[in-house]
Short mmCIF file of C-alpha atoms in Angstrom, two decimals:
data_model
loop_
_atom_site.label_atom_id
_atom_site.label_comp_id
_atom_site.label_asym_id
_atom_site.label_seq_id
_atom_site.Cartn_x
_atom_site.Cartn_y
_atom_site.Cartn_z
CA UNK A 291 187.53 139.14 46.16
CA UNK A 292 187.20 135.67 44.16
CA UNK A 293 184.07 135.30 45.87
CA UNK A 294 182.49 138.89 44.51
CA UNK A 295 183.44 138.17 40.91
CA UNK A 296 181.63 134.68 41.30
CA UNK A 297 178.66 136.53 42.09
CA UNK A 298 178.86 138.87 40.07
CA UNK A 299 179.32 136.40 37.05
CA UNK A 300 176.45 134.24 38.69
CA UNK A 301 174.02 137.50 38.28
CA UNK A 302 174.73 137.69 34.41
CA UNK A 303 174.00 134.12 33.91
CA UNK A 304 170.93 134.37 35.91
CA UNK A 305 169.57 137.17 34.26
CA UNK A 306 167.74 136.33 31.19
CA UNK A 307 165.88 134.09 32.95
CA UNK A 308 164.04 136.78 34.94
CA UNK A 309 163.86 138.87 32.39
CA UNK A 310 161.07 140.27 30.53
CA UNK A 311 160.21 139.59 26.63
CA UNK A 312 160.93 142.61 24.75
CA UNK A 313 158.04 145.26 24.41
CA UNK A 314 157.29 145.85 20.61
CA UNK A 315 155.16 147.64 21.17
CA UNK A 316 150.97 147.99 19.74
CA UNK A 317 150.48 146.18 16.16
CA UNK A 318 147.57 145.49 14.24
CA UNK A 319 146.94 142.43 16.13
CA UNK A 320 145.51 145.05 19.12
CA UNK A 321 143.03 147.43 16.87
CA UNK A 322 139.51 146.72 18.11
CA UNK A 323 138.54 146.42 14.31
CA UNK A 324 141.27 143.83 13.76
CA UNK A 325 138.52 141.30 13.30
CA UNK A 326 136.45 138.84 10.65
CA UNK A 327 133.29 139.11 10.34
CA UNK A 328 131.90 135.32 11.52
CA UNK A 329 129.45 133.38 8.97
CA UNK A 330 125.73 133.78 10.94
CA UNK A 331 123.86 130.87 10.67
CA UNK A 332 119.86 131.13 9.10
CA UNK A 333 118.14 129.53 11.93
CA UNK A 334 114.48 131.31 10.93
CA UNK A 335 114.08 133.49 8.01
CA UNK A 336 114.69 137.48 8.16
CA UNK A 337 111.73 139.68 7.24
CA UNK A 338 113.15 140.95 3.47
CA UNK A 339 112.14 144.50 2.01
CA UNK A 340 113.47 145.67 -0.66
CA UNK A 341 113.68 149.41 -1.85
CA UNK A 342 111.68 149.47 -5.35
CA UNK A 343 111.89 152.70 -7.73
CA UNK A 344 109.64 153.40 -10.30
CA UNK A 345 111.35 155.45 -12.71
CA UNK A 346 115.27 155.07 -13.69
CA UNK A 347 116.55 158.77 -14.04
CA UNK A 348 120.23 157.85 -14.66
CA UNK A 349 122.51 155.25 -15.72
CA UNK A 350 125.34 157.37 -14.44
CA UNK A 351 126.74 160.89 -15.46
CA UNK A 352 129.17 159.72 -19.01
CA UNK A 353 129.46 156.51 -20.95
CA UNK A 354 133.45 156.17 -20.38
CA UNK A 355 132.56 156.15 -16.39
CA UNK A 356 129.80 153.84 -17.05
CA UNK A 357 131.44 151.25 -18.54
CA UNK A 358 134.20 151.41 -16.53
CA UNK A 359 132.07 150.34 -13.41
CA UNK A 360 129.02 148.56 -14.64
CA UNK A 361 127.31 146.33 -16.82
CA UNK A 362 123.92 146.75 -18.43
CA UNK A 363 121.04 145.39 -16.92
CA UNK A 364 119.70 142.08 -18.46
CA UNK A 365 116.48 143.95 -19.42
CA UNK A 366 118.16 146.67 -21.48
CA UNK A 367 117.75 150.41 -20.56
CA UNK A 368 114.13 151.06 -19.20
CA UNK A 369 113.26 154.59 -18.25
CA UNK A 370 110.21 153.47 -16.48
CA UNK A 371 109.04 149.98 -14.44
CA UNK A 372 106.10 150.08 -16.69
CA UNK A 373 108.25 150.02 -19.86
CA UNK A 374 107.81 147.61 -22.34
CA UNK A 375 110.69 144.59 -22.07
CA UNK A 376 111.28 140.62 -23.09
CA UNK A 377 113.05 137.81 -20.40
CA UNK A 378 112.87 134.80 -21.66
CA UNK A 379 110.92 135.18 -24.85
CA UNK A 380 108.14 136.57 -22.97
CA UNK A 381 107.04 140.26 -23.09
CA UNK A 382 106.24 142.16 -20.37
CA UNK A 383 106.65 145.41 -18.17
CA UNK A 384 109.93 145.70 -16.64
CA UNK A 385 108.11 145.33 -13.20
CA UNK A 386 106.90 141.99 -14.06
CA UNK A 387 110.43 140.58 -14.78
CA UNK A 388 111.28 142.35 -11.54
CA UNK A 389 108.70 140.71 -9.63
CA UNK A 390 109.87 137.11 -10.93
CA UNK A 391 113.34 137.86 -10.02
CA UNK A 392 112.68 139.18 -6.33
CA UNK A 393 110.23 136.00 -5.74
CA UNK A 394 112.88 133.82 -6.54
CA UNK A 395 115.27 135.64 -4.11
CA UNK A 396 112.22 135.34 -1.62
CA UNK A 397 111.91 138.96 -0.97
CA UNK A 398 108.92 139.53 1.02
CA UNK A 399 107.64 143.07 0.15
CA UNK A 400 108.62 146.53 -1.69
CA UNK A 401 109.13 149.51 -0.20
CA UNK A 402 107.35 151.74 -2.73
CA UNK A 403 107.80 156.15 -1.99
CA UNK A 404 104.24 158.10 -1.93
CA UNK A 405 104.14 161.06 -1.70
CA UNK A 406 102.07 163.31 0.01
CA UNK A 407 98.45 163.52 -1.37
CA UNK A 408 97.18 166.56 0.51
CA UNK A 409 99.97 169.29 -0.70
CA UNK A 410 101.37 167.53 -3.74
CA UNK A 411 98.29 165.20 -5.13
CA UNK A 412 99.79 164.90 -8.68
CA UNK A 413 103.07 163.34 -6.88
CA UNK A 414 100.55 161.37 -4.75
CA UNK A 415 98.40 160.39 -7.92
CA UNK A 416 101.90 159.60 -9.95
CA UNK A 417 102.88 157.28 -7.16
CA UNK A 418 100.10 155.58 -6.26
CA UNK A 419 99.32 154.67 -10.08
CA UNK A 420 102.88 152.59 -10.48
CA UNK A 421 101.46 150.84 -6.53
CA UNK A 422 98.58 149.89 -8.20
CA UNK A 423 100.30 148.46 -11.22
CA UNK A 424 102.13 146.38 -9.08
CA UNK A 425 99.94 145.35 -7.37
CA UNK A 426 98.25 143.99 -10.21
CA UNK A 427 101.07 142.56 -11.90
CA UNK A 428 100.41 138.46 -12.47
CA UNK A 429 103.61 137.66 -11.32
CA UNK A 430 103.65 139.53 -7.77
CA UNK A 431 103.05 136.29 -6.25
CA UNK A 432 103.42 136.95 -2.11
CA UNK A 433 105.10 140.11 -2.26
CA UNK A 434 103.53 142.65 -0.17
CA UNK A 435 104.36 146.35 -0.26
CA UNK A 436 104.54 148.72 2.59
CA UNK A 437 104.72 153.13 2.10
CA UNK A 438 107.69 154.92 2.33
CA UNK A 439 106.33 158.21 2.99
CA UNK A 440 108.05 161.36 1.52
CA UNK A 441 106.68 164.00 3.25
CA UNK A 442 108.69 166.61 0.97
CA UNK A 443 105.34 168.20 -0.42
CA UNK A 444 105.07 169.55 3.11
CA UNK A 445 107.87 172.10 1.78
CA UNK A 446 109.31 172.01 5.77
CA UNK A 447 112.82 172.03 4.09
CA UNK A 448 116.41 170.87 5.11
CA UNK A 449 116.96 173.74 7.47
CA UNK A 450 116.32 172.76 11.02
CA UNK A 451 114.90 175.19 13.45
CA UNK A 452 116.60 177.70 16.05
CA UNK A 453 115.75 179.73 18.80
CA UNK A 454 115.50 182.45 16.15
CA UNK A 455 113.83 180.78 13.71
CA UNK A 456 111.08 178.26 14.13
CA UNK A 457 108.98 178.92 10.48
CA UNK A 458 109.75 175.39 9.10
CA UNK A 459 108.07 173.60 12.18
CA UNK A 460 104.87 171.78 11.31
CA UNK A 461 102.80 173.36 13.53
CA UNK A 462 103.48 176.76 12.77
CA UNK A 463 102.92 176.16 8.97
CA UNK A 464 99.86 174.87 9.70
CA UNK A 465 100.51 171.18 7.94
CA UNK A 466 99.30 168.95 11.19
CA UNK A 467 96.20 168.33 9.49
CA UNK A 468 97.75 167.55 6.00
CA UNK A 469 100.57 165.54 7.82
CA UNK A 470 97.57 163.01 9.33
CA UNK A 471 95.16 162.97 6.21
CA UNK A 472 98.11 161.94 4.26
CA UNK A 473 97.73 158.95 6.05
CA UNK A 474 94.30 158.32 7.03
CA UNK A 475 92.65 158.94 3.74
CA UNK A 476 95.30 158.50 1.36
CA UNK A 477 97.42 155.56 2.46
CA UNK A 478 94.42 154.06 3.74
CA UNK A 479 93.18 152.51 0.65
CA UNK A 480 96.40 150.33 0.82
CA UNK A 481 96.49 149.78 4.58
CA UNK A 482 92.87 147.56 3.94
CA UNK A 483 94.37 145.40 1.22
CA UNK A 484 95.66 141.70 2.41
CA UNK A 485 98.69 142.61 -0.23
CA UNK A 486 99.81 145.29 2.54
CA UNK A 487 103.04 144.44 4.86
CA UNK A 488 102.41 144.14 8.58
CA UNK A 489 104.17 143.09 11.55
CA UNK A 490 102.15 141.82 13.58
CA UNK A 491 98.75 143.23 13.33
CA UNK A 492 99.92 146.75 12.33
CA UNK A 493 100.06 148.43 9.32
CA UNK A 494 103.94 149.26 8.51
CA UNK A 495 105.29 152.65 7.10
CA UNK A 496 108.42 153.63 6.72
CA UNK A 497 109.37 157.72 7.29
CA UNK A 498 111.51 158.85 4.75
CA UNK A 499 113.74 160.91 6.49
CA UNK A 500 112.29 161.35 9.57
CA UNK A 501 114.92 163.25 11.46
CA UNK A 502 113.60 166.05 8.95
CA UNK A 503 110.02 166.05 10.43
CA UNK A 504 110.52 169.13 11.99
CA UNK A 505 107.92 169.43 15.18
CA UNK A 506 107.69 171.27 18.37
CA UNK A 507 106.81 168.12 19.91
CA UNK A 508 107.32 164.79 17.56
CA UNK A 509 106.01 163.15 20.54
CA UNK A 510 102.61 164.44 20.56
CA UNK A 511 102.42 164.62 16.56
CA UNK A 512 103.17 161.03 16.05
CA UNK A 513 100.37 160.37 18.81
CA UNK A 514 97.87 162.08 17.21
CA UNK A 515 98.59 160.35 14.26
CA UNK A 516 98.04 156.76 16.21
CA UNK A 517 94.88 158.45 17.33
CA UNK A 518 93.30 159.25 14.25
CA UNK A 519 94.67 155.93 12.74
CA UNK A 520 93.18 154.03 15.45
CA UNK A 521 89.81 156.20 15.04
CA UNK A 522 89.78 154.57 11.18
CA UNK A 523 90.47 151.07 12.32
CA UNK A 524 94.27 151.08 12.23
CA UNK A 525 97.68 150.30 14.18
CA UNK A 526 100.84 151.51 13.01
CA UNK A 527 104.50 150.14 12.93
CA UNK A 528 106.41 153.88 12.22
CA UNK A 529 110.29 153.59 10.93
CA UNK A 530 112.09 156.51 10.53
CA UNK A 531 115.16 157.15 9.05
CA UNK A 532 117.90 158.29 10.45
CA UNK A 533 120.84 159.67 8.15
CA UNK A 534 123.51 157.40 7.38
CA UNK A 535 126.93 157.80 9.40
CA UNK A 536 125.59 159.91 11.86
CA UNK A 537 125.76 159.74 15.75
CA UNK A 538 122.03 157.89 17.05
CA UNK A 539 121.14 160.48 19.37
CA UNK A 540 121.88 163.30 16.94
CA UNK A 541 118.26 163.35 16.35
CA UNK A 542 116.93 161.65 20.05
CA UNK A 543 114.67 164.66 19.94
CA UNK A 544 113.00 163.69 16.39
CA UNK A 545 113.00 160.25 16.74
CA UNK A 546 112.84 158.95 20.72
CA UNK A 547 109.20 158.41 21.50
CA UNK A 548 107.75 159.57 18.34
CA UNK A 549 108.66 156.13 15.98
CA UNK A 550 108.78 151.92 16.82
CA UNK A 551 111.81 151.22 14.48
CA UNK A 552 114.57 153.46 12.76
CA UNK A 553 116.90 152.26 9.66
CA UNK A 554 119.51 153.98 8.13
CA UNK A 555 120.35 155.61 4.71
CA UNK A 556 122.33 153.83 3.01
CA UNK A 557 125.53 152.50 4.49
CA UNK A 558 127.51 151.74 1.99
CA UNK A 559 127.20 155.52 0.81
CA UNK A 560 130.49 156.31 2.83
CA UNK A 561 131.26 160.10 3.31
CA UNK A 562 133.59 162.08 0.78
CA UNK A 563 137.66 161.61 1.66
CA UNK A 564 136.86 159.18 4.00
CA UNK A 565 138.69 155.69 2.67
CA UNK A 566 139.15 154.47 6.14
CA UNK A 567 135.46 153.38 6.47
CA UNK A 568 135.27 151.87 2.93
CA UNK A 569 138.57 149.91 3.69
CA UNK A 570 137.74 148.80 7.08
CA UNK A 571 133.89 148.86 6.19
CA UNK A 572 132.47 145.58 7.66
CA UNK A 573 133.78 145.81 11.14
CA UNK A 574 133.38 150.14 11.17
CA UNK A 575 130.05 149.39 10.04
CA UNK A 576 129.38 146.74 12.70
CA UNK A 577 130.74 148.85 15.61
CA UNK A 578 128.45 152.00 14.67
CA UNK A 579 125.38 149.59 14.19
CA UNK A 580 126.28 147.76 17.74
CA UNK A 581 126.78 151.15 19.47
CA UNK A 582 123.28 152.64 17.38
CA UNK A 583 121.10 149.57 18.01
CA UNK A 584 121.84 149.85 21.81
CA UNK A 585 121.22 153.31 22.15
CA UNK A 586 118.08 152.85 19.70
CA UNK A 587 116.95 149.54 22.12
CA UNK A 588 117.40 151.70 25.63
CA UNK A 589 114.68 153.94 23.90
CA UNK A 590 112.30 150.89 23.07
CA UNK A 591 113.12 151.34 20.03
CA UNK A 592 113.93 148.63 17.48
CA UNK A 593 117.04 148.68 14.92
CA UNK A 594 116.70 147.68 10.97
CA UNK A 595 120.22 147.34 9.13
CA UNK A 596 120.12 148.72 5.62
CA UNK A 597 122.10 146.84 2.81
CA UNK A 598 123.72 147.66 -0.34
CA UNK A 599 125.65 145.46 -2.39
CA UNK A 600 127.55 148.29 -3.53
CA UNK A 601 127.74 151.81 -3.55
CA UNK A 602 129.83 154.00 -6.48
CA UNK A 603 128.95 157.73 -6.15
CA UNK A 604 131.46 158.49 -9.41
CA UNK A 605 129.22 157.29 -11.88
CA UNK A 606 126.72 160.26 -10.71
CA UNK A 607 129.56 162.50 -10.46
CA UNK A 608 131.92 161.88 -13.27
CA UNK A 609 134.24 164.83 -13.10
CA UNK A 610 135.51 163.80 -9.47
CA UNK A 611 135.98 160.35 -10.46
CA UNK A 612 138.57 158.79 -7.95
CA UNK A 613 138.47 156.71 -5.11
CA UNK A 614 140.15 160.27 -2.99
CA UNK A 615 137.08 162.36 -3.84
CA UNK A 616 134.18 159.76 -4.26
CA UNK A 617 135.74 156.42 -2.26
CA UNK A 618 133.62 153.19 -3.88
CA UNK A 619 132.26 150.26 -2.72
CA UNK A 620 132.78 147.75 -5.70
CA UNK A 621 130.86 145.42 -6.64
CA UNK A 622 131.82 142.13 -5.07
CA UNK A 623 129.98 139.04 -4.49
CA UNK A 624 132.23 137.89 -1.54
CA UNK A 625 131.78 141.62 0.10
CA UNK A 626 128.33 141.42 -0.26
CA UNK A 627 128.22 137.94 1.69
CA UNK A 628 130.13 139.83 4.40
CA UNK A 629 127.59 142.69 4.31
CA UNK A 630 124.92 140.72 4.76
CA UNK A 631 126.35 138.75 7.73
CA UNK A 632 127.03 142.09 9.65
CA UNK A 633 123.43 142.53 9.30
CA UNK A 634 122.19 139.28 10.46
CA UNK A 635 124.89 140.54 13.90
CA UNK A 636 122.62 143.56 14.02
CA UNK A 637 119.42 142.67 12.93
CA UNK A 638 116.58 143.18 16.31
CA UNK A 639 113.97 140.93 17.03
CA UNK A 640 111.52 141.21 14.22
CA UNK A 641 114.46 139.91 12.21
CA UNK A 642 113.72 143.09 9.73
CA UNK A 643 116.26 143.68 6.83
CA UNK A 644 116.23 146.61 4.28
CA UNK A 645 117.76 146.46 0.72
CA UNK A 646 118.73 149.53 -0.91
CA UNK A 647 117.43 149.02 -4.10
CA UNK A 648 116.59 147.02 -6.68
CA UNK A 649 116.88 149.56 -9.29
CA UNK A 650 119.04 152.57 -7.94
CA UNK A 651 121.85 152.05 -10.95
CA UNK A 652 122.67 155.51 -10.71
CA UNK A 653 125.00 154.54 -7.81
CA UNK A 654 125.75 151.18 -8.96
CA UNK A 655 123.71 149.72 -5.82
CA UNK A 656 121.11 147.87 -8.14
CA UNK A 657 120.45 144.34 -6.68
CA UNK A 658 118.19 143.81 -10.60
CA UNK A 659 120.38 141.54 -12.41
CA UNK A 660 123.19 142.69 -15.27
CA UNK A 661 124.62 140.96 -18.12
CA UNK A 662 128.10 141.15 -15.98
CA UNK A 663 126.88 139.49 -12.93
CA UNK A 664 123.40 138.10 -13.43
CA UNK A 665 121.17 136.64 -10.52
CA UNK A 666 124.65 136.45 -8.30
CA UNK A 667 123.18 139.03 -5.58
CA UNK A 668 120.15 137.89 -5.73
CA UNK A 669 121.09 134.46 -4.99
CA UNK A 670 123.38 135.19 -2.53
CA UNK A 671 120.16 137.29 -0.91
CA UNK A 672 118.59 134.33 -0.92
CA UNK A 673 120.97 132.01 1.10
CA UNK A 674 121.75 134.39 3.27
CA UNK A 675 118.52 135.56 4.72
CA UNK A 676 116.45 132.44 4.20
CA UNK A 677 116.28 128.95 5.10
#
């Protein structure tokens, strides 16, 4: 019996040391965004473009908001980049100042909107007045400027087609024609010009919402338009947008085939009661552009990342102000840093980055300096894309 009990006993004091550590179970240690975002070293410089609008609509939607948010610019309000202004003692057109600023943050071209000149030539004419102002401006230096084409005057709308209803396709409205000639004759007279962004020995143009082009076959279209361009002398680099925060191959059948590059909206534009991807924003937003650039890549397609340096949809909507209705990206120099290094992570092999905008303060996304935060984002553009 003595014997049993020593046993016995012997198994209790022999049991923690086989035994297992207790199970907490999963913490935030184990979430696959539970991660920083690593500093990536400039070892050549990034191809810079930065989003350039001529005309400032909107400071925001009320003063209260406004100044709760932002700061004014350095220039003063300017309705237009052709307005009159002063930096420095010096007067000039806003654009000039502009121009200054962005060569000292190295940017290497503008992404200027034209619209289309065959269905909506006083859009077209509008347009391609402000391109030629800047183009003239004496302080453009090396800036180049590449076409973001709005192909709105097409009027092929926002509904996509069905089986029952196929009206809005390009084809069937009879707009091929004034699709091509929109860029054969009237982007043309930019596409000759030295001051005209290329990569590599083609022309580049950016598709403003090009999951919109609505087609029977965006394959063939976009061929015929390398036909024709090639006809006047001309290769194109095509990058369409695709629309922020959606799947990639939600529009495989717009895009796949039919352009060389696609960029996002705007990022930092996060989606209405959605604070999950503005807290977690960095590594959400490198996870979607990871799983998007593959996809985009197994198509032969290449990826450009889109930057903000912040993103406040309230001061356009005042009466929902909130972070639960409208969540925020503020304005944060540190954040930015971050932002930028997810997109150095992402960035494909013509080392292409987008900057949405220099002037978009309706949304608080300006990178144009204020009297709050000066040349911060610009210098901080600088360092992180160049050497």
């Amino acid at each position: 019996m003595k014997r049993i009990y020593k046993i016995i006993i012997s198994s209790f004091l022999l049991l923690p040391l086989f035994s297992c550590e207790k199970d907490h179970g999963p913490s935030i240690d184990d979430h696959f965004l539970n991660y920083e975002i690593p500093e990536v070293p400039v070892t050549a410089d990034y191809l810079v473009g930065m989003v350039y609008n001529y005309t400032v609509s909107s400071y925001g939607g009320n003063n209260e908001v406004i100044e709760l948010f932002t700061t004014p610019p350095v220039l003063g309000r300017y309705s237009k980049i052709t307005d009159p202004v002063t930096l420095e003692g010096e007067s000039m057109q806003a654009l000039d100042a502009h121009l200054k600023w962005m060569n000292d943050a190295k940017v290497d071209y503008l992404i200027l909107t034209l619209r289309s000149g065959s269905t909506a030539y006083s859009s077209y004419k509008s347009d391609s007045t402000y391109i030629e102002r800047i183009l003239e401006s004496p302080y453009r230096g090396n800036i180049k400027i590449a076409i973001q084409y709005d192909f709105s005057g097409l009027k092929l709308g926002s509904t996509a087609p069905s089986e029952k209803d196929q009206s809005m396709l390009i084809e069937n409205k009879g707009l091929v024609d004034s699709y091509i000639n929109d860029y054969v004759k009237f982007m043309e007279p930019f596409f000759k010009r030295d001051s005209y962004q290329r990569i590599g020995n083609k022309v580049l143009v950016f598709l403003d919402k090009a999951y919109q082009l609505y087609s029977a076959d965006n394959i063939a279209l976009t061929q015929n338009l390398r036909d024709k361009l090639l006809e006047a002398g001309y290769e194109i680099y095509l990058a369409g947008m695709q629309k922020e925060w959606t799947p990639p191959a939600r529009y495989e059948h717009r895009l796949k085939g039919a352009v060389d590059a696609i960029y996002h909206g705007p990022y930092a534009n996060c989606p209405s009661n959605d604070l999950s991807r503005v807290v977690m924003f960095p590594t959400v937003t490198d996870q979607a552009w990871k799983y998007a650039k593959n996809m985009f890549n197994g198509w032969g397609i290449e990826y450009i990342p889109d930057i903000s340096p912040a993103w406040n949809g309230n001061l356009a909507k005042p009466n929902a102000a909130g972070n639960y209705y409208n969540p925020y990206i503020i304005r944060n120099a540190d954040w930015f840093k971050t932002f930028c290094n997810v997109a150095k992570l992402n960035a494909d092999g013509k080392r292409m980055i987008i900057v949405s905008s220099w002037n978009n303060w309706a949304y608080d996304s300006q990178m144009e300096p204020s009297e709050g935060y000066g040349t911060t984002f610009l210098d901080i553009l600088r360092t992180q894309f160049k050497l």
